[in-house]
Coordinates of C-alpha atoms in Angstrom, one line a residue:
Chain A
M19 CA 45.5 -64.7 1.3
P20 CA 49.2 -65.6 2.5
G21 CA 49.9 -69.2 3.1
E22 CA 51.5 -71.2 5.9
L23 CA 54.0 -73.8 5.7
I24 CA 53.7 -76.5 8.9
F25 CA 56.8 -78.7 9.3
I26 CA 55.4 -81.8 11.4
G27 CA 57.4 -84.4 12.8
A28 CA 55.7 -87.9 12.8
G29 CA 58.0 -89.4 15.2
L30 CA 59.9 -92.9 14.4
S31 CA 56.9 -95.5 14.6
R32 CA 53.0 -96.0 14.4
D33 CA 51.1 -93.6 16.5
D34 CA 54.2 -91.7 17.6
I35 CA 52.5 -88.6 16.1
S36 CA 51.5 -86.0 18.7
L37 CA 47.8 -84.6 19.2
K38 CA 49.0 -81.3 18.1
A39 CA 50.8 -83.0 14.8
L40 CA 47.6 -84.7 14.1
S41 CA 45.2 -81.9 14.4
A42 CA 47.5 -79.3 12.6
A43 CA 47.9 -82.0 9.7
K44 CA 44.0 -82.2 9.4
S45 CA 43.8 -78.4 9.2
C46 CA 45.8 -78.1 6.2
D47 CA 44.7 -77.8 2.9
M48 CA 47.3 -80.0 1.4
I49 CA 50.1 -82.5 2.9
F50 CA 53.4 -83.3 1.6
A51 CA 56.1 -85.7 3.1
E52 CA 59.4 -87.2 2.1
E53 CA 61.2 -90.5 2.6
Y54 CA 64.6 -89.8 1.9
T55 CA 66.0 -88.4 5.2
S56 CA 63.9 -90.6 7.3
R57 CA 61.6 -93.2 7.6
L58 CA 58.9 -94.2 9.9
S59 CA 60.1 -98.1 11.4
D60 CA 57.0 -99.8 11.2
C61 CA 54.2 -97.7 9.4
S62 CA 53.7 -96.7 5.8
M63 CA 52.8 -93.6 4.3
E64 CA 49.5 -95.1 3.4
E65 CA 48.6 -96.0 6.8
L66 CA 49.7 -92.5 7.9
E67 CA 47.3 -91.1 5.9
T68 CA 44.6 -93.1 7.4
I69 CA 45.6 -92.0 10.6
I70 CA 45.5 -88.2 9.3
G71 CA 42.3 -88.8 7.1
K72 CA 43.9 -87.0 4.1
K73 CA 46.0 -87.6 1.2
I74 CA 49.8 -87.3 1.8
N75 CA 52.0 -86.3 -1.5
V76 CA 55.2 -87.7 -1.1
L77 CA 57.9 -85.9 -2.9
R78 CA 61.4 -86.8 -4.6
R79 CA 64.2 -84.8 -3.3
E80 CA 64.5 -82.7 -6.5
E81 CA 60.8 -81.7 -6.1
V82 CA 61.3 -80.6 -2.6
E83 CA 64.9 -79.1 -2.6
E84 CA 65.0 -77.6 -6.4
E85 CA 61.4 -77.3 -7.1
E86 CA 60.4 -76.5 -3.8
I87 CA 56.9 -77.9 -4.3
P88 CA 55.8 -77.3 -0.7
I89 CA 57.0 -73.7 -1.0
E90 CA 54.9 -72.9 -3.9
H91 CA 51.8 -74.1 -2.9
A92 CA 52.4 -72.4 0.6
L93 CA 52.3 -69.3 -1.3
T94 CA 48.9 -69.3 -0.9
K95 CA 47.6 -72.4 1.1
K96 CA 48.0 -73.8 4.6
V97 CA 50.5 -76.8 3.6
A98 CA 51.8 -79.5 5.9
F99 CA 55.4 -80.9 5.2
I100 CA 55.6 -84.3 7.0
V101 CA 58.7 -86.0 7.7
A102 CA 59.5 -89.1 10.3
G103 CA 61.4 -88.2 13.4
D104 CA 61.9 -84.6 14.2
P105 CA 61.5 -82.5 10.9
M106 CA 64.4 -80.1 11.6
T107 CA 66.9 -82.7 12.1
A108 CA 67.7 -82.8 8.5
T109 CA 69.5 -79.7 7.7
T110 CA 68.0 -79.4 4.2
H111 CA 64.4 -78.8 6.0
I112 CA 66.2 -75.5 7.7
S113 CA 67.0 -74.4 4.4
L114 CA 63.4 -74.9 3.2
R115 CA 62.3 -73.2 6.4
I116 CA 64.6 -70.2 5.8
E117 CA 63.7 -69.9 2.3
A118 CA 59.9 -70.0 3.0
E119 CA 60.2 -67.4 5.8
K120 CA 62.1 -65.2 3.0
K121 CA 59.2 -65.5 0.9
G122 CA 57.0 -64.2 3.5
I123 CA 55.2 -67.3 4.4
K124 CA 54.5 -68.1 7.9
T125 CA 56.4 -71.3 9.1
K126 CA 55.8 -73.3 12.1
V127 CA 57.7 -76.4 13.2
I128 CA 55.7 -79.2 15.4
P129 CA 58.5 -81.5 16.6
G130 CA 58.5 -85.2 16.6
V131 CA 60.1 -88.0 18.9
S132 CA 63.6 -88.2 17.1
I133 CA 66.2 -91.0 16.7
Y134 CA 68.5 -88.5 18.6
T135 CA 66.9 -89.4 21.9
V136 CA 65.0 -92.5 21.2
V137 CA 68.1 -94.4 20.7
P138 CA 70.0 -93.6 23.9
S139 CA 66.7 -93.6 25.8
I140 CA 65.9 -97.5 24.4
L141 CA 69.8 -98.5 25.3
G142 CA 69.6 -97.0 28.9
L143 CA 72.6 -95.1 27.9
Q144 CA 73.1 -91.4 29.5
H145 CA 72.2 -88.7 26.8
Y146 CA 74.9 -86.3 28.1
K147 CA 77.3 -88.6 27.7
F148 CA 76.8 -88.5 23.9
G149 CA 79.5 -86.5 21.8
R150 CA 78.3 -85.3 18.4
T151 CA 76.4 -87.4 16.0
T152 CA 77.6 -88.8 12.6
T153 CA 75.8 -90.3 9.6
L154 CA 77.6 -93.2 7.6
V155 CA 76.9 -92.8 3.9
Y156 CA 76.7 -95.5 1.1
P157 CA 80.2 -95.5 -0.4
E158 CA 80.5 -94.7 -4.1
K159 CA 83.2 -95.3 -6.6
N160 CA 85.8 -92.7 -5.7
F161 CA 83.6 -91.5 -2.9
F162 CA 84.4 -92.9 0.5
P163 CA 84.6 -90.1 3.3
L164 CA 86.2 -90.6 6.1
S165 CA 84.9 -87.7 8.3
P166 CA 82.7 -90.4 10.5
Y167 CA 85.6 -92.2 11.5
Y168 CA 87.2 -89.0 13.0
V169 CA 84.1 -88.0 14.6
I170 CA 84.0 -91.3 16.5
K171 CA 87.7 -90.8 17.3
E172 CA 87.4 -87.5 18.6
N173 CA 84.3 -88.7 20.9
M174 CA 86.1 -91.7 22.0
E175 CA 89.0 -89.9 23.1
R176 CA 86.8 -88.0 25.3
G177 CA 84.9 -91.2 26.5
L178 CA 81.9 -90.3 25.1
H179 CA 79.4 -92.4 23.0
T180 CA 78.5 -91.7 19.4
L181 CA 75.2 -91.8 17.6
V182 CA 75.8 -93.3 14.4
L183 CA 72.9 -92.6 11.7
L184 CA 72.7 -94.9 8.9
D185 CA 72.2 -93.9 5.3
I186 CA 69.1 -94.2 3.1
N187 CA 69.4 -94.5 -0.5
A188 CA 65.5 -93.5 -1.6
E189 CA 65.8 -94.2 -5.5
K190 CA 67.1 -97.6 -4.7
N191 CA 64.8 -98.1 -1.7
R192 CA 67.8 -99.3 0.2
L193 CA 68.3 -98.5 4.1
M194 CA 71.9 -99.1 5.6
T195 CA 71.9 -102.2 7.8
V196 CA 74.1 -102.5 11.0
R197 CA 75.9 -105.3 9.1
E198 CA 76.5 -102.9 6.3
A199 CA 77.8 -100.2 8.4
V200 CA 80.2 -102.5 10.4
D201 CA 81.8 -103.4 7.2
I202 CA 82.2 -99.8 6.2
L203 CA 83.7 -98.9 9.6
L204 CA 86.0 -101.2 9.7
E205 CA 87.3 -100.5 6.1
M206 CA 87.8 -96.8 7.2
E207 CA 89.9 -98.3 10.0
N208 CA 91.6 -100.1 7.3
R209 CA 92.1 -97.1 5.3
A210 CA 92.7 -94.5 8.4
K211 CA 94.9 -97.0 10.7
N212 CA 94.4 -94.9 13.8
N213 CA 93.3 -97.7 15.9
V214 CA 89.7 -96.4 16.4
I215 CA 87.4 -99.2 15.5
K216 CA 88.4 -102.8 15.8
E217 CA 86.3 -106.2 15.8
D218 CA 86.2 -106.3 19.3
S219 CA 85.3 -102.8 19.8
L220 CA 82.2 -102.3 21.8
A221 CA 78.7 -100.7 20.1
C222 CA 74.9 -101.2 20.0
A223 CA 72.6 -101.7 17.3
V224 CA 68.8 -100.9 17.5
A225 CA 66.4 -102.1 14.8
R226 CA 63.3 -100.4 14.0
A227 CA 63.8 -97.9 16.7
G228 CA 60.1 -97.4 18.7
A229 CA 58.4 -99.9 17.1
E230 CA 56.8 -102.9 18.7
D231 CA 59.1 -105.6 17.3
S232 CA 62.3 -103.1 18.0
I233 CA 65.6 -104.9 18.9
A234 CA 68.2 -103.4 20.9
R235 CA 71.8 -105.4 21.2
A236 CA 75.2 -104.3 22.6
G237 CA 78.6 -106.2 22.0
T238 CA 81.6 -106.1 19.8
M239 CA 81.3 -104.9 16.4
K240 CA 82.0 -108.8 15.2
T241 CA 79.2 -110.2 17.4
L242 CA 76.6 -107.1 16.2
R243 CA 77.7 -108.2 12.5
E244 CA 76.5 -111.4 13.0
E245 CA 73.0 -110.3 14.8
N246 CA 69.8 -111.1 13.2
L247 CA 68.3 -107.6 13.7
G248 CA 65.6 -108.1 10.8
K249 CA 64.5 -105.3 8.5
P250 CA 65.9 -101.7 8.5
P251 CA 65.7 -99.1 9.6
H252 CA 68.8 -99.7 11.7
T253 CA 70.9 -97.5 13.9
M254 CA 74.3 -97.8 15.9
V255 CA 76.0 -96.4 18.8
I256 CA 79.8 -96.7 18.9
L257 CA 80.4 -96.8 22.7
G258 CA 82.9 -94.6 25.0
E259 CA 83.4 -95.4 28.6
L260 CA 80.5 -96.9 30.3
H261 CA 79.1 -95.7 33.6
F262 CA 78.3 -98.7 35.9
T263 CA 74.5 -97.8 35.5
E264 CA 75.2 -97.9 31.7
K265 CA 76.6 -101.3 31.9
E266 CA 73.9 -102.5 33.9
A267 CA 71.4 -101.1 31.5
L268 CA 73.0 -102.8 28.3
E269 CA 73.0 -105.8 30.6
T270 CA 69.6 -105.8 31.7
L271 CA 68.2 -104.4 28.5
C272 CA 70.3 -105.4 25.4
G273 CA 71.7 -109.0 26.3
Y274 CA 75.3 -107.4 26.9
R275 CA 77.7 -109.8 28.5
E276 CA 81.2 -108.6 29.2
M277 CA 83.8 -110.8 27.7
Chain B
M4 CA 49.5 -111.7 38.0
P5 CA 52.8 -109.7 37.3
G6 CA 52.5 -106.2 36.7
E7 CA 53.8 -103.7 33.9
L8 CA 55.6 -100.3 34.5
I9 CA 55.5 -98.1 31.3
F10 CA 57.5 -95.0 31.2
I11 CA 55.6 -92.4 29.1
G12 CA 57.3 -89.0 27.8
A13 CA 54.3 -86.4 27.5
G14 CA 56.5 -84.2 25.5
L15 CA 57.5 -80.5 26.2
S16 CA 53.9 -78.4 25.9
R17 CA 50.2 -78.8 25.3
D18 CA 49.2 -82.0 23.3
D19 CA 52.8 -83.3 22.5
I20 CA 51.8 -86.2 23.7
S21 CA 51.8 -89.0 21.2
L22 CA 48.5 -91.1 20.3
K23 CA 50.7 -94.2 21.3
A24 CA 51.5 -92.4 25.0
L25 CA 47.9 -91.6 25.2
S26 CA 46.5 -95.0 24.6
A27 CA 49.1 -96.7 27.0
A28 CA 48.2 -94.0 29.7
K29 CA 44.4 -94.9 29.0
S30 CA 45.0 -98.6 29.6
C31 CA 47.1 -98.2 32.8
D32 CA 45.5 -99.0 36.4
M33 CA 47.4 -96.2 37.9
I34 CA 49.6 -93.0 36.6
F35 CA 52.1 -91.3 38.4
A36 CA 54.1 -88.5 37.5
E37 CA 57.2 -86.4 38.8
E38 CA 57.8 -82.8 38.5
Y39 CA 61.2 -82.6 39.5
T40 CA 63.6 -83.4 36.3
S41 CA 61.5 -81.6 33.8
R42 CA 58.3 -79.5 33.5
L43 CA 55.7 -79.0 30.5
S44 CA 56.0 -75.4 29.3
D45 CA 52.7 -74.3 29.3
C46 CA 50.4 -77.2 30.5
S47 CA 49.7 -78.2 33.9
M48 CA 49.2 -81.9 35.5
E49 CA 45.3 -81.5 36.0
E50 CA 45.3 -80.3 32.3
L51 CA 46.9 -83.4 31.4
E52 CA 44.7 -85.3 33.8
T53 CA 41.8 -83.8 31.9
I54 CA 43.5 -85.0 28.5
I55 CA 44.2 -88.4 29.5
G56 CA 40.7 -88.8 31.3
K57 CA 42.4 -90.2 34.6
K58 CA 43.7 -89.4 38.0
I59 CA 47.7 -88.6 38.0
N60 CA 49.4 -88.8 41.3
V61 CA 52.3 -86.7 41.1
L62 CA 55.4 -88.0 43.2
R63 CA 58.3 -86.4 44.8
R64 CA 61.8 -87.3 44.4
E65 CA 61.9 -89.4 47.6
E66 CA 58.8 -91.1 46.7
V67 CA 60.4 -92.0 43.4
E68 CA 63.9 -92.6 44.3
E69 CA 63.7 -94.0 47.7
E70 CA 60.5 -95.5 48.4
E71 CA 59.8 -96.5 44.7
I72 CA 56.5 -96.1 44.9
P73 CA 55.9 -97.0 41.2
I74 CA 57.8 -100.1 41.2
E75 CA 55.8 -101.1 44.3
H76 CA 52.4 -100.7 42.6
A77 CA 54.0 -102.1 39.3
L78 CA 54.3 -105.7 41.2
T79 CA 51.1 -106.7 40.6
K80 CA 49.5 -103.4 38.7
K81 CA 49.8 -101.7 35.2
V82 CA 51.5 -98.4 36.0
A83 CA 52.3 -95.6 33.8
F84 CA 55.0 -93.2 34.9
I85 CA 54.7 -89.8 33.2
V86 CA 57.5 -87.5 32.6
A87 CA 57.9 -84.2 30.7
G88 CA 60.2 -84.3 27.5
D89 CA 61.3 -87.9 27.1
P90 CA 61.0 -90.4 30.4
M91 CA 64.7 -91.6 30.0
T92 CA 66.9 -88.5 29.4
A93 CA 67.0 -88.5 33.6
T94 CA 69.6 -90.9 34.3
T95 CA 67.5 -91.8 37.6
H96 CA 64.3 -92.8 35.6
I97 CA 67.0 -95.5 33.9
S98 CA 68.0 -96.5 37.6
L99 CA 64.4 -97.0 38.2
R100 CA 63.6 -99.0 34.9
I101 CA 66.5 -101.4 35.9
E102 CA 65.3 -101.9 39.3
A103 CA 61.7 -102.7 38.0
E104 CA 63.2 -105.2 35.5
K105 CA 65.3 -106.9 38.0
K106 CA 62.4 -107.4 40.2
G107 CA 60.7 -109.3 37.2
I108 CA 58.4 -106.2 36.4
K109 CA 58.0 -105.8 32.6
T110 CA 58.9 -102.3 31.5
K111 CA 58.1 -100.4 28.6
V112 CA 59.2 -97.1 27.4
I113 CA 57.2 -94.7 25.3
P114 CA 59.2 -91.6 24.2
G115 CA 58.3 -88.1 24.2
V116 CA 59.4 -85.0 22.2
S117 CA 62.7 -84.0 24.0
I118 CA 64.5 -80.6 24.9
Y119 CA 67.6 -82.3 23.4
T120 CA 66.1 -82.2 19.7
V121 CA 63.4 -79.3 19.8
V122 CA 65.9 -76.7 21.0
P123 CA 68.2 -77.2 18.1
S124 CA 65.2 -77.8 15.9
I125 CA 63.5 -74.4 17.1
L126 CA 66.5 -72.6 16.6
G127 CA 67.7 -73.6 13.2
L128 CA 70.9 -74.9 14.4
Q129 CA 72.3 -78.3 12.7
H130 CA 72.0 -81.1 15.4
Y131 CA 75.3 -82.8 14.5
K132 CA 77.1 -79.5 15.2
F133 CA 76.3 -80.3 19.0
G134 CA 78.9 -81.6 21.5
R135 CA 78.0 -83.2 25.0
T136 CA 75.0 -81.6 27.0
T137 CA 75.2 -80.1 30.1
T138 CA 73.1 -79.1 33.1
L139 CA 73.1 -75.7 35.1
V140 CA 72.4 -76.4 38.8
Y141 CA 71.5 -73.9 41.6
P142 CA 74.8 -72.9 43.3
E143 CA 74.6 -73.5 47.2
K144 CA 76.7 -72.7 49.9
N145 CA 79.9 -74.5 49.3
F146 CA 78.5 -76.1 46.2
F147 CA 79.4 -74.2 42.8
P148 CA 80.6 -77.1 40.6
L149 CA 82.6 -75.7 37.3
S150 CA 82.0 -78.8 35.1
P151 CA 79.5 -77.2 32.9
Y152 CA 82.1 -74.4 32.0
Y153 CA 84.5 -77.3 31.2
V154 CA 81.8 -79.2 28.9
I155 CA 81.3 -75.9 27.0
K156 CA 85.0 -75.0 26.9
E157 CA 85.6 -78.7 25.2
N158 CA 82.7 -78.2 22.9
M159 CA 83.9 -74.5 21.9
E160 CA 87.3 -75.8 21.3
R161 CA 86.0 -78.0 18.6
G162 CA 83.6 -75.6 17.5
L163 CA 80.9 -77.3 18.6
H164 CA 77.6 -75.7 20.4
T165 CA 76.5 -76.7 24.0
L166 CA 72.9 -77.4 24.9
V167 CA 72.8 -76.1 28.6
L168 CA 69.8 -77.3 30.4
L169 CA 68.7 -75.4 33.4
D170 CA 68.1 -76.6 37.1
I171 CA 64.6 -77.0 38.6
N172 CA 64.3 -76.8 42.4
A173 CA 61.1 -78.7 42.8
E174 CA 60.6 -78.1 46.4
K175 CA 60.8 -73.9 46.0
N176 CA 59.0 -74.5 42.4
R177 CA 61.7 -72.5 41.0
L178 CA 63.0 -72.8 37.7
M179 CA 66.3 -71.2 36.7
T180 CA 65.7 -68.4 34.4
V181 CA 68.3 -67.3 31.5
R182 CA 69.2 -64.3 33.5
E183 CA 70.2 -66.6 36.3
A184 CA 72.0 -68.8 34.0
V185 CA 74.0 -65.9 32.6
D186 CA 75.2 -64.9 36.2
I187 CA 76.2 -68.2 37.0
L188 CA 78.1 -68.8 33.5
L189 CA 80.1 -65.7 33.9
E190 CA 80.8 -66.4 37.6
M191 CA 82.2 -69.5 36.2
E192 CA 84.5 -67.5 34.0
N193 CA 85.3 -65.5 36.8
R194 CA 86.6 -68.7 39.0
A195 CA 88.2 -70.9 36.3
K196 CA 89.7 -68.1 34.3
N197 CA 90.2 -70.2 30.7
N198 CA 88.5 -67.2 28.6
V199 CA 85.8 -69.5 27.7
I200 CA 82.4 -67.1 28.5
K201 CA 82.8 -63.8 28.5
E202 CA 79.7 -60.8 28.1
D203 CA 80.4 -60.7 24.3
S204 CA 80.1 -64.8 23.7
L205 CA 77.5 -65.7 21.4
A206 CA 74.1 -68.0 23.0
C207 CA 70.8 -68.5 22.4
A208 CA 68.0 -68.3 24.6
V209 CA 64.5 -70.5 24.3
A210 CA 61.7 -69.7 26.2
R211 CA 58.8 -72.2 26.8
A212 CA 59.9 -74.4 24.2
G213 CA 57.2 -75.8 22.1
A214 CA 54.6 -73.8 23.5
E215 CA 52.3 -71.3 21.5
D216 CA 54.1 -68.6 23.3
S217 CA 57.8 -69.7 23.0
I218 CA 60.4 -67.2 22.5
A219 CA 63.9 -68.0 20.6
R220 CA 66.6 -65.4 20.8
A221 CA 70.1 -65.2 20.0
G222 CA 73.1 -62.7 21.2
T223 CA 75.6 -62.1 23.2
M224 CA 75.4 -63.1 26.7
K225 CA 75.0 -59.5 27.9
T226 CA 71.9 -58.9 25.3
L227 CA 70.3 -62.3 26.5
R228 CA 70.4 -61.4 30.2
E229 CA 68.4 -58.2 29.2
E230 CA 65.9 -59.7 27.2
N231 CA 62.6 -60.1 28.6
L232 CA 61.7 -64.1 27.7
G233 CA 58.8 -64.3 30.2
K234 CA 58.0 -67.1 32.6
P235 CA 60.3 -70.6 32.6
P236 CA 61.4 -73.3 31.8
H237 CA 64.1 -71.6 29.8
T238 CA 66.8 -73.4 28.0
M239 CA 70.4 -72.0 26.8
V240 CA 72.6 -73.0 23.8
I241 CA 76.3 -71.7 23.9
L242 CA 77.3 -71.1 20.3
G243 CA 80.4 -72.5 18.7
E244 CA 81.3 -71.9 15.2
L245 CA 78.3 -71.2 12.9
H246 CA 77.6 -72.4 9.8
F247 CA 76.2 -70.1 7.1
T248 CA 73.0 -71.6 7.0
E249 CA 72.9 -71.6 10.8
K250 CA 73.8 -67.8 10.7
E251 CA 70.8 -67.1 8.4
A252 CA 68.4 -69.2 10.6
L253 CA 69.5 -67.3 13.6
E254 CA 69.0 -64.0 11.8
T255 CA 65.4 -65.2 10.2
L256 CA 64.2 -67.0 13.0
C257 CA 65.7 -65.6 16.6
G258 CA 66.2 -61.9 15.7
Y259 CA 69.9 -62.3 15.6
R260 CA 72.2 -59.5 14.3
E261 CA 75.8 -59.5 13.9
M262 CA 77.9 -57.0 15.8

């Protein structure tokens, strides 16, 4: 009997999982998950196992992308692949889905609440005022890509905000903090010298989006660097031009005070 | 006793509501909803009432924005305000939240699965390749705004895709279809003459995003106009440059064939 591969979004925090996702996960023969593209804010995989009532096998990147373990099992079984946030915001999962379809496996996507929508919503920023999104990665020796800087520049020139996603280093179990991100962004400015990001540039920081102890702050890069935001996951927004209702939202919801 | 106002996202389709949203809705003294900024793909408010197990009072725009009925009740009671999709993607709800906070009412946002993420995910398009989003409104006598056209133009010049949300006329219970949207977009080209949108421009159409009978198609404006997509809600994407994995996704998932 041909199998099935269901991509399930678990959302960002505890109990963000939808009724549809829960019922699909319960109906599967095997459940896989990964934690290298995205992490739940306040809920462990063990807790998610308890909510679903089934064993979750957490895979490493090579097990998903090279060995294609979810596909292998989905050839004959009904398999769930669970990801924090929305399961298709990571391009690597789109490839996995196409690969499965090509092998004749029926696929399905059950969306999850995503950082793409939740962060603007938490901050009270207008969704249609966001330009393209970018991701900051941990620099390595001889690897310091400036592409996020130019995405921010392009958005800023159009008065648009930029959602800045922060890297996860799954092997080291290290999630980038806003403090680290500010340092990286300022170092980018230092190298590219286009006068895009300065210590007094306005930005927002969100820690543990969606969780009960979530924190949202707005201020200069310098003040955000000094904020005690607690544990990651963290996310940033580099602000473009603020509409007055956005300014009001940042003041009311994120402790923003104009300087 | 001071009240509370909880904005709840119901997601796009049946059972997209999260465990968190469901439990919050159940705990409220009164539940309000609106259907003028967003609609569930395949689920009526009566069905949502059954899922929650409580009466939902659907409000008209004036009742929310002028009479501020949710705020009035939230002064003393625990009130839920339920919206399809994510409750904060509509700027009008951000204003309502700020207004409530200013009156000393505690507010909370429980996110929902949103069209902003679900449509790219369904189509297999890469989220970070989207520029800003725009909304097509029904033209009226002496009212034919060209702003969406210029948003698409700006995104296209940068090789980016544009998510095009389609209008809801709640009074007439009319939801814009892709066919109507294509006509409006071509008429915009006709007026602005910037060579942005032509009959052979590439786009995607999604009908009833997230529902079991959801349809996703990719093709030229002309072919999409002729597609039988069934009932709205419909959504469009005007395509920028396609990465090869995106092209592969459109071919595998949306019946796209290069001409």
